[in-house]
């Protein structure tokens, strides 16, 4: 997340909204969709490309024709799907398309349809139904008409895929009224931030979708009839299914599904007669939707009302995800809310039949064959790659969902094991053609590595390794489908069944064909695996190395001894056990692990396991570092040789090439130090360009292009340098750096030469470990301190930042140590790191208690452990809620959690943090916990879904007189806030459970608060290489000022993302986010806002309704809407982002400073000067806390606040604040700095203004202000205002206080003075880029 946050800040800093012009340009636009449409029409390369055109589709029924926008890249089935989802063509599901009388294949691209062009007419022809088509038709209508009701799902949680966007963008959320970005209520503030209390506690209601009005019912019931299935003789006549419909009028109709369509038959509940009913007339139609309108008078009216409701919603909020599992919120509505009502629906029990058929044959898939067949599809052309990647994405999504459902059933004990006589952890299962096993050491394989802990980590690393191999997509090398699911304390692995893996080999044959067969004792070799493993090792930086078996026999392997190769009975080469594709973290293990004794395999003071491996990102980063050194060495030596040769050659002759002589002379004058710097610059550029093609071009292709780009990095390199860089890049093929993954893993060489080589390998691995500790970690923390990367908001975003840099989670303690308490800028980092360590320690403890606990007691266990951690302020001696009768039914269950005391849990957490992260918590850590944030982290890590309520963490008597710093700051939803004590008491008392009242003891959490537990899934789905190549090419084109080509490539990438992943997917959300920023940079603010809207919705639904990425998307959207003139809407989005931020972290976050300026600028634009001043003051207060009162950041904010005070007619305050800013600039930057001079000029003007106001009467104030000679200093006033606008761009977060006051006309004149005219702004920009945050004013 933090990396993305950095990207967010980038375009905002470089291209701030100019407050007036964009608003005037878009003042006549009424909504985001129109903006997008205008963008397509007016900017041919922006939102439309040449391959997008319109076709007409001729229909057999009303409205007889529709227009559809298509792209040549789409397949015909995409067009079919568009038709199915159009409001006027809902009824069509079973049809084909014809063009000029010829049927079109559904699986070809539209570009392959002969003579298809813009304006072409396609004909929709209704097809006869099959049983499958009839079932799909019925399922489609159930979803469309809303008669499906609620559907409890094993995989999708309560309210999964929810979105709040439509609520915020509705007229109530100020999206509806737009008048040039100005408030419609000039006399009183009508915006969403009016009266907003920045210091109020977090409210969980802000992440909860409000209950919607129930949609109109089309009918009372739609279900399969009890007369199913049709008898043989009628099946031969075309009967497919029998349905039963109960209309809103209360009439019941029996329907026959026939190959020709649907008709009302003569059946009743007691009589079977499926022939058409003729009285009063035959009711028959090809679509069941049409038939329903015939038999129910109220159907059309209700359906029209439903359509109108759906039109008001963004389509993205109603689409069902197809290629990814939607996010499940950790807080869900109460059971009494409308959305939680459980409805009667007999068809829910019939859906398995509707989906899979009566014979249930369609649900059994040969997953492995599908995976491998898809890999073997052709990949030569772009069309081949699109089809292949699209099929791969869909296949992985289907498999991940099936495996996760199976894992949940296995964890619940619903699936019988294949080996019931084995211990629970050693049992294996097969369900839905997927092989399941526990991520535990059931057979002692990892006994010397850490037992169950090592096994748990190994399966997690294995799925990462499989994902890496899938991403590389090496021809001839296959992997099984692999998914890891964490559920109820258990970790399960679901794998597709590799043909031959269970086959009993002949005596003397190994079960494995390549690599370690039985640990390191037996090693197998097979020449057929060498070519594919060589390619794999080349990509993974793995060195070919020797290993020795138990007999001392040497085997030269291309990969780790733990990585295995298997030739399946299908003849394919499979790679298995990829948990050790990188070396062990030798330095960490030496310091924190001791080899266990033979009889004792657990040492509590040691790290829990020996599976501490380095991350692939770190290996790749160190490879680039070493390659950079290699290139630098080449560049240092090469130019000097060429210079000497040139000198000798031209010493006695006139220079024929004047340019060449000048270059030679310049080179002679250059010092060795300057040469080294030039070499380093070229090296960096060469590295960047080489890395850009590293994934697809490992062998160093395009090295010439790389060299040219590197040589021209500063525009002043000589031809000699160009030639030198070309040669250095050409020599990249000589550079070969790899690591031995089996270093420090028990291998012992049998001769001096091999020992020496192993020692060298170990030294190289240690160098990587030192690089992590000495360079990567300090640099990451330093970047966060200096604000060079976006600051993480929560544990997830911190983990993502660490992983991107190649830092393992076990180094969280090191991160917390580097974020020293005496450095206020890093206080937030330390808080997040400590919170993440505690929540992870709690997760491990909870998983241990849940692992062998009967699933029905899981809520009671989790609630009790949460009370022991977070509820001690309310009840210091909580007791577990247990039903003794139910408990007696499970005599073999592990109920050890009941004996845990709060003090013991705290000590166990401290021990876990120390053991896993080598960090010692403060003595009072439990009293400084931020309750809401900690609860959220734990819920996300365990998959909890809690009922919404204001959880009580402290006794009311304590709350009245005590507000600890850890629970203010928006951290605790139950800490007191001014003016809210009575409300708090009434809300806090309402959720109390009946069982608590009976027991006479109150608890913060009850078992009933935990409504659901969802599985957490780790999959091995690869990303689309084709879509990412197009995205990278578009970025590069834009950087090279090829705007039209860049935009075309970006839209190509967007089209590929949507085709391959589907519209609702986390990767598509991230792409929309990136594209919105790129379009904003390019000045296409309408398109940027439209893309940002989509990014927000998809992020909410697929990543998380309160994820850090969603917050960033909302803040960007607010900025783009403001730039488009809809400031009221922007403030609504910003308020929601602030509410989310309070839940995620609190309010004292470093990145909030610039967001407060964003809010202030927006309020200034709406002429809410007093409120704007309050937001500037809040920003200044936060900056003083984080950066100090004498920092450049604070000085810049003082400068801006002084202007705001002047607008608010507080001339004395403006002078004081400007004087403080001037003094800081003078002391820090000197008298000659631009910032100092600017502040001095403003101080002089404001002082004169204050004196004038003091001398003259109030009725002359406006006239005096207008008479001021402002023109000579107008340029001084233009920079601070755009700077705030840029900060609004550069930041993505904001808080503030609200106020209410209007200004006289004299202040309007002063506003013009502060903003300056557009001409001066442009001239200033040409001289120097406007700073985007206070620190950048130094540059």
XYZ file of C-alpha atoms in Angstrom, residues 355-820:
466
model
C -26.143 -25.424 -11.213
C -24.845 -28.951 -11.667
C -27.752 -30.788 -13.228
C -29.827 -33.680 -12.005
C -26.961 -36.138 -12.460
C -24.534 -33.713 -10.754
C -22.003 -34.524 -13.462
C -21.060 -30.936 -14.258
C -19.579 -30.259 -10.817
C -16.845 -32.890 -11.175
C -13.955 -31.437 -13.097
C -10.518 -32.817 -13.823
C -8.741 -29.774 -12.469
C -5.233 -30.927 -13.239
C -5.982 -31.734 -16.852
C -7.679 -28.376 -17.299
C -4.686 -26.541 -15.818
C -2.113 -28.326 -17.932
C -4.166 -28.208 -21.129
C -4.547 -24.469 -20.693
C -0.774 -24.108 -20.269
C -0.238 -25.984 -23.506
C -2.438 -23.615 -25.515
C -0.602 -21.664 -28.252
C 0.918 -18.331 -27.260
C 2.404 -17.089 -30.535
C 0.016 -14.245 -31.410
C -1.532 -11.572 -29.237
C -4.948 -13.140 -29.778
C -3.583 -16.480 -28.642
C -2.142 -14.925 -25.504
C -5.342 -13.052 -24.684
C -7.439 -16.200 -25.028
C -4.918 -18.256 -23.058
C -4.551 -15.781 -20.196
C -8.266 -15.187 -20.028
C -8.946 -18.898 -19.756
C -6.156 -19.245 -17.197
C -7.583 -16.470 -15.019
C -11.074 -17.971 -15.074
C -9.742 -21.466 -14.379
C -7.703 -20.333 -11.392
C -10.696 -18.413 -10.021
C -12.942 -21.481 -10.313
C -10.324 -23.729 -8.755
C -9.561 -21.354 -5.890
C -13.240 -21.135 -5.043
C -13.781 -24.891 -5.252
C -10.669 -25.599 -3.172
C -11.650 -23.052 -0.528
C -15.147 -24.536 -0.223
C -13.689 -28.005 0.088
C -11.186 -26.856 2.709
C -13.977 -25.375 4.831
C -15.864 -28.668 4.712
C -12.725 -30.600 5.629
C -12.025 -28.270 8.544
C -15.585 -28.737 9.791
C -15.260 -32.512 9.618
C -17.778 -32.899 6.792
C -15.433 -34.922 4.554
C -14.250 -38.439 5.388
C -10.475 -38.993 5.307
C -8.835 -41.525 3.034
C -6.705 -42.774 5.956
C -8.968 -42.630 9.032
C -6.589 -44.739 11.095
C -3.864 -42.076 10.997
C -3.593 -39.177 13.424
C -5.726 -36.094 12.737
C -2.831 -34.049 11.335
C -1.718 -36.870 9.014
C -5.122 -37.473 7.452
C -5.653 -36.716 3.779
C -8.869 -36.056 1.876
C -10.204 -35.899 -1.653
C -13.201 -33.739 -2.385
C -14.363 -32.434 -5.758
C -11.259 -33.961 -7.382
C -9.010 -31.874 -5.120
C -6.477 -33.400 -2.744
C -6.497 -31.876 0.766
C -4.004 -32.207 3.600
C -3.250 -30.268 6.770
C -0.408 -27.790 7.007
C 0.977 -29.666 9.976
C 3.794 -32.130 10.532
C 1.622 -35.196 10.827
C 4.288 -37.696 9.792
C 7.407 -36.060 11.245
C 8.865 -34.728 7.995
C 9.765 -31.402 9.624
C 10.662 -32.758 13.059
C 14.170 -31.285 12.945
C 12.999 -28.045 11.309
C 10.433 -27.004 13.897
C 7.581 -29.513 13.593
C 4.107 -28.126 13.018
C 5.363 -24.537 12.859
C 7.804 -25.436 10.087
C 5.148 -27.392 8.201
C 2.709 -24.484 8.436
C 5.286 -22.068 7.052
C 6.408 -24.528 4.376
C 2.969 -24.820 2.779
C 2.648 -21.025 2.773
C 6.037 -20.699 1.077
C 5.104 -23.480 -1.322
C 2.086 -21.635 -2.668
C 4.302 -18.566 -3.162
C 6.803 -20.708 -5.059
C 4.066 -22.190 -7.242
C 2.828 -18.688 -7.981
C 6.340 -17.615 -8.993
C 6.679 -20.581 -11.353
C 3.213 -19.940 -12.794
C 4.206 -16.346 -13.432
C 7.360 -17.419 -15.269
C 5.242 -19.700 -17.488
C 8.135 -21.895 -18.633
C 7.147 -24.172 -21.541
C 7.291 -27.838 -20.636
C 7.215 -27.306 -16.851
C 3.941 -27.850 -15.026
C 2.679 -27.197 -11.511
C -0.380 -28.566 -9.719
C -3.157 -26.177 -8.785
C -2.362 -25.084 -5.238
C -4.372 -23.182 -2.630
C -3.751 -22.647 1.090
C -6.778 -21.955 3.295
C -6.688 -20.802 6.925
C -9.913 -21.533 8.750
C -10.765 -22.068 12.427
C -7.118 -22.327 13.423
C -6.347 -24.945 10.798
C -4.240 -24.548 7.689
C -5.264 -26.759 4.789
C -3.601 -27.258 1.435
C -5.726 -28.029 -1.619
C -3.899 -29.388 -4.670
C -5.048 -30.719 -7.991
C -4.270 -34.421 -8.281
C -1.126 -34.986 -10.325
C -1.617 -38.183 -12.342
C 0.686 -40.861 -10.991
C 1.483 -39.222 -7.672
C -0.257 -42.029 -5.785
C 1.039 -44.752 -8.090
C 3.029 -47.493 -6.440
C 6.383 -47.721 -8.216
C 8.274 -50.870 -8.944
C 10.791 -52.054 -6.322
C 13.943 -49.977 -6.565
C 12.128 -47.053 -8.243
C 11.733 -43.757 -6.452
C 8.392 -42.032 -6.014
C 10.131 -38.827 -7.135
C 12.118 -38.520 -10.365
C 14.293 -35.503 -9.510
C 15.465 -34.004 -6.210
C 15.184 -35.242 -2.650
C 12.970 -38.302 -2.291
C 13.033 -38.801 1.463
C 14.321 -35.504 2.797
C 18.035 -35.343 2.043
C 18.634 -39.044 2.602
C 17.755 -40.214 -0.890
C 18.305 -38.039 -3.963
C 17.073 -38.827 -7.471
C 18.339 -37.524 -10.812
C 16.725 -37.569 -14.223
C 18.183 -35.919 -17.303
C 14.794 -34.988 -18.746
C 14.321 -32.453 -15.949
C 17.651 -30.685 -16.481
C 16.568 -28.348 -19.358
C 13.392 -27.094 -17.688
C 15.023 -26.815 -14.261
C 17.913 -24.910 -15.833
C 15.467 -22.345 -17.181
C 13.670 -22.163 -13.842
C 16.934 -21.709 -11.952
C 18.006 -18.976 -14.354
C 14.928 -16.941 -13.543
C 15.056 -17.612 -9.792
C 18.831 -16.895 -9.533
C 19.498 -20.440 -8.342
C 22.952 -21.887 -8.792
C 23.648 -25.416 -9.962
C 25.298 -27.137 -7.027
C 26.160 -30.551 -5.635
C 24.318 -32.351 -2.833
C 25.105 -35.646 -1.146
C 22.766 -38.443 -0.117
C 23.060 -40.640 2.966
C 25.591 -42.879 1.173
C 27.821 -39.898 0.365
C 27.030 -40.049 -3.332
C 27.227 -36.698 -5.078
C 24.306 -35.364 -7.148
C 24.455 -32.117 -9.150
C 21.049 -30.438 -8.949
C 19.696 -27.401 -10.742
C 17.459 -26.449 -7.813
C 17.173 -26.965 -4.099
C 17.285 -30.534 -2.864
C 13.808 -29.897 -1.428
C 12.414 -29.023 -4.882
C 11.163 -32.155 -6.564
C 10.435 -33.223 -10.112
C 7.835 -35.834 -11.030
C 6.962 -37.311 -14.411
C 3.228 -37.875 -14.322
C 1.481 -40.735 -16.021
C 0.364 -38.166 -18.600
C 4.027 -37.694 -19.565
C 4.241 -34.120 -18.261
C 7.073 -32.855 -16.060
C 5.756 -31.501 -12.760
C 7.669 -29.463 -10.200
C 6.634 -29.948 -6.564
C 7.567 -28.643 -3.096
C 8.654 -25.124 -3.998
C 8.999 -23.840 -0.441
C 12.772 -23.525 -0.724
C 13.362 -21.662 -3.976
C 15.530 -19.138 -2.085
C 18.291 -19.703 0.492
C 17.820 -19.708 4.237
C 18.340 -16.498 6.186
C 21.650 -17.663 7.610
C 22.266 -14.616 9.753
C 18.856 -14.758 11.392
C 19.036 -18.490 12.086
C 22.539 -18.265 13.519
C 21.386 -15.678 16.012
C 17.923 -17.044 16.808
C 17.917 -20.814 16.223
C 19.699 -23.693 17.836
C 19.667 -27.178 16.426
C 17.341 -29.224 18.678
C 18.576 -32.279 20.474
C 17.557 -35.666 19.163
C 15.134 -36.289 22.003
C 13.873 -32.721 22.285
C 12.616 -30.897 19.232
C 11.384 -27.674 20.822
C 13.346 -24.884 22.403
C 10.968 -22.127 23.458
C 13.563 -19.384 23.460
C 14.442 -20.130 19.838
C 12.698 -18.964 16.715
C 9.724 -21.355 16.229
C 11.100 -22.997 13.098
C 14.065 -23.296 10.778
C 12.130 -22.374 7.616
C 13.329 -18.770 7.686
C 14.041 -18.210 4.001
C 14.862 -15.011 2.147
C 12.207 -13.410 -0.015
C 12.536 -13.524 -3.839
C 12.168 -9.720 -3.950
C 15.311 -9.382 -1.857
C 17.232 -11.784 -4.114
C 16.146 -9.810 -7.167
C 17.034 -6.502 -5.511
C 20.491 -7.721 -4.576
C 20.967 -9.073 -8.111
C 20.294 -5.587 -9.503
C 22.693 -4.138 -6.962
C 25.462 -6.526 -8.000
C 24.730 -5.971 -11.670
C 24.993 -2.238 -11.102
C 28.439 -2.730 -9.587
C 29.411 -4.847 -12.580
C 28.288 -2.191 -15.074
C 29.992 0.550 -13.079
C 33.273 -1.318 -13.219
C 32.959 -1.708 -16.968
C 32.118 1.953 -17.447
C 35.004 3.110 -15.284
C 37.607 1.177 -17.251
C 36.199 1.411 -20.774
C 36.140 5.216 -21.337
C 39.699 5.670 -20.086
C 41.034 3.121 -22.602
C 39.179 4.775 -25.450
C 40.422 8.213 -24.426
C 44.047 7.042 -24.462
C 43.652 5.450 -27.880
C 42.025 8.609 -29.200
C 44.832 10.796 -27.816
C 47.544 8.684 -29.424
C 45.762 8.575 -32.746
C 45.145 12.327 -33.019
C 48.287 13.673 -31.358
C 50.156 14.564 -34.606
C 47.307 15.388 -36.932
C 44.615 18.010 -37.279
C 41.239 17.112 -35.941
C 38.954 16.048 -38.770
C 35.926 15.812 -36.597
C 35.630 18.998 -34.569
C 32.850 17.564 -32.453
C 34.847 14.489 -31.686
C 37.859 16.610 -30.690
C 35.767 18.718 -28.367
C 34.407 15.597 -26.769
C 37.918 14.218 -26.360
C 39.098 17.491 -24.817
C 36.167 17.483 -22.444
C 36.933 13.946 -21.487
C 40.574 14.803 -20.792
C 39.551 17.577 -18.475
C 37.140 15.389 -16.557
C 38.414 14.192 -13.234
C 38.306 10.583 -12.169
C 35.597 11.449 -9.708
C 33.409 12.995 -12.407
C 33.938 9.943 -14.593
C 32.835 7.731 -11.765
C 29.711 9.840 -11.274
C 28.884 9.656 -14.978
C 29.364 5.920 -14.858
C 27.071 5.641 -11.869
C 24.385 7.700 -13.597
C 24.581 5.563 -16.688
C 24.603 2.471 -14.510
C 21.431 3.505 -12.755
C 19.710 4.203 -16.043
C 20.908 0.961 -17.532
C 19.640 -0.880 -14.490
C 16.206 0.719 -14.746
C 15.786 -0.016 -18.409
C 17.167 -3.497 -18.110
C 14.864 -4.229 -15.185
C 11.905 -3.121 -17.252
C 12.398 -6.078 -19.525
C 13.937 -8.409 -16.979
C 10.933 -10.678 -16.727
C 10.618 -11.256 -20.438
C 14.213 -10.776 -21.489
C 16.596 -12.454 -19.112
C 19.196 -13.112 -21.789
C 19.917 -9.448 -22.329
C 17.990 -8.731 -25.503
C 17.402 -5.097 -26.408
C 20.655 -4.255 -24.654
C 21.479 -1.698 -27.301
C 18.277 0.218 -26.642
C 18.967 0.005 -22.935
C 22.429 1.397 -23.437
C 21.217 4.315 -25.516
C 18.587 5.262 -22.973
C 21.128 5.000 -20.197
C 23.658 7.140 -21.996
C 21.132 9.900 -22.640
C 19.909 10.083 -19.073
C 21.046 13.687 -18.559
C 21.087 14.821 -22.178
C 24.729 15.856 -22.104
C 26.640 12.579 -22.428
C 29.274 12.421 -25.115
C 29.351 9.939 -27.947
C 32.219 8.173 -26.216
C 30.011 7.638 -23.216
C 27.241 6.350 -25.474
C 29.576 3.832 -27.019
C 30.911 2.866 -23.608
C 27.461 2.270 -22.205
C 26.504 0.236 -25.279
C 29.485 -1.981 -24.761
C 28.811 -2.295 -21.041
C 25.200 -3.228 -21.710
C 26.293 -5.732 -24.331
C 28.528 -7.296 -21.708
C 25.569 -7.834 -19.397
C 25.342 -11.306 -20.825
C 28.666 -11.995 -19.130
C 27.203 -11.159 -15.722
C 25.875 -14.259 -14.012
C 25.114 -14.080 -10.313
C 23.259 -16.873 -8.538
C 22.829 -18.314 -5.068
C 23.022 -21.818 -3.686
C 19.641 -22.483 -1.994
C 21.031 -25.388 0.050
C 23.562 -23.321 1.975
C 23.399 -24.027 5.727
C 20.913 -26.851 5.217
C 23.012 -29.763 6.411
C 24.991 -30.516 3.255
C 28.573 -31.625 3.877
C 31.108 -31.651 1.046
C 33.454 -34.636 0.766
C 36.480 -32.841 -0.735
C 38.357 -29.571 -0.331
C 37.293 -28.136 -3.667
C 33.603 -28.556 -2.898
C 34.101 -27.263 0.642
C 35.751 -24.152 -0.740
C 32.911 -23.660 -3.199
C 30.325 -24.141 -0.447
C 32.164 -21.617 1.731
C 32.050 -19.136 -1.147
C 28.329 -19.810 -1.617
C 27.690 -19.289 2.071
C 29.629 -16.022 1.996
C 27.444 -14.793 -0.863
C 24.266 -15.687 1.030
C 25.564 -13.890 4.098
C 26.230 -10.849 1.932
C 22.559 -10.833 0.929
C 21.528 -11.098 4.591
C 23.816 -8.182 5.470
C 22.422 -6.209 2.544
C 18.961 -6.656 4.025
C 20.002 -5.549 7.508
C 22.480 -2.824 6.591
C 20.846 -1.300 3.517
C 17.253 -2.289 2.817
C 15.775 -1.899 6.308
C 17.500 1.404 7.233
C 16.755 2.827 3.796
C 13.080 1.884 4.071
C 12.738 3.524 7.471
C 14.670 6.581 6.303
C 12.412 6.940 3.260
C 9.390 6.855 5.529
C 10.963 9.409 7.822
C 11.700 11.801 4.973
C 8.316 11.283 3.354
C 9.736 9.853 0.124
C 7.226 6.991 0.168
C 3.640 6.947 1.345
C 3.273 6.083 4.992
C 1.529 2.791 5.830
C -1.844 3.086 7.537
C -2.239 -0.361 9.065
C -0.575 -3.737 9.404
C -1.582 -4.866 5.921
C -0.074 -1.846 4.217
C 3.104 -2.104 6.315
C 3.429 -5.788 5.435
C 2.944 -5.019 1.758
C 5.610 -2.325 1.897
C 8.057 -4.682 3.588
C 7.390 -7.497 1.144
C 7.886 -5.259 -1.871
C 11.317 -4.427 -0.528
C 12.133 -8.050 0.189
C 11.811 -7.773 3.969
C 10.274 -10.698 5.826
C 7.632 -10.158 8.490
C 10.001 -11.560 11.111
C 11.862 -8.234 10.872
C 8.895 -6.290 12.260
C 10.771 -6.030 15.541
C 13.752 -4.531 13.743
C 11.466 -2.003 12.056
C 10.027 -1.037 15.436
C 13.537 -0.623 16.868
C 14.625 1.593 13.972
C 11.534 3.749 14.534
C 12.965 5.134 17.749
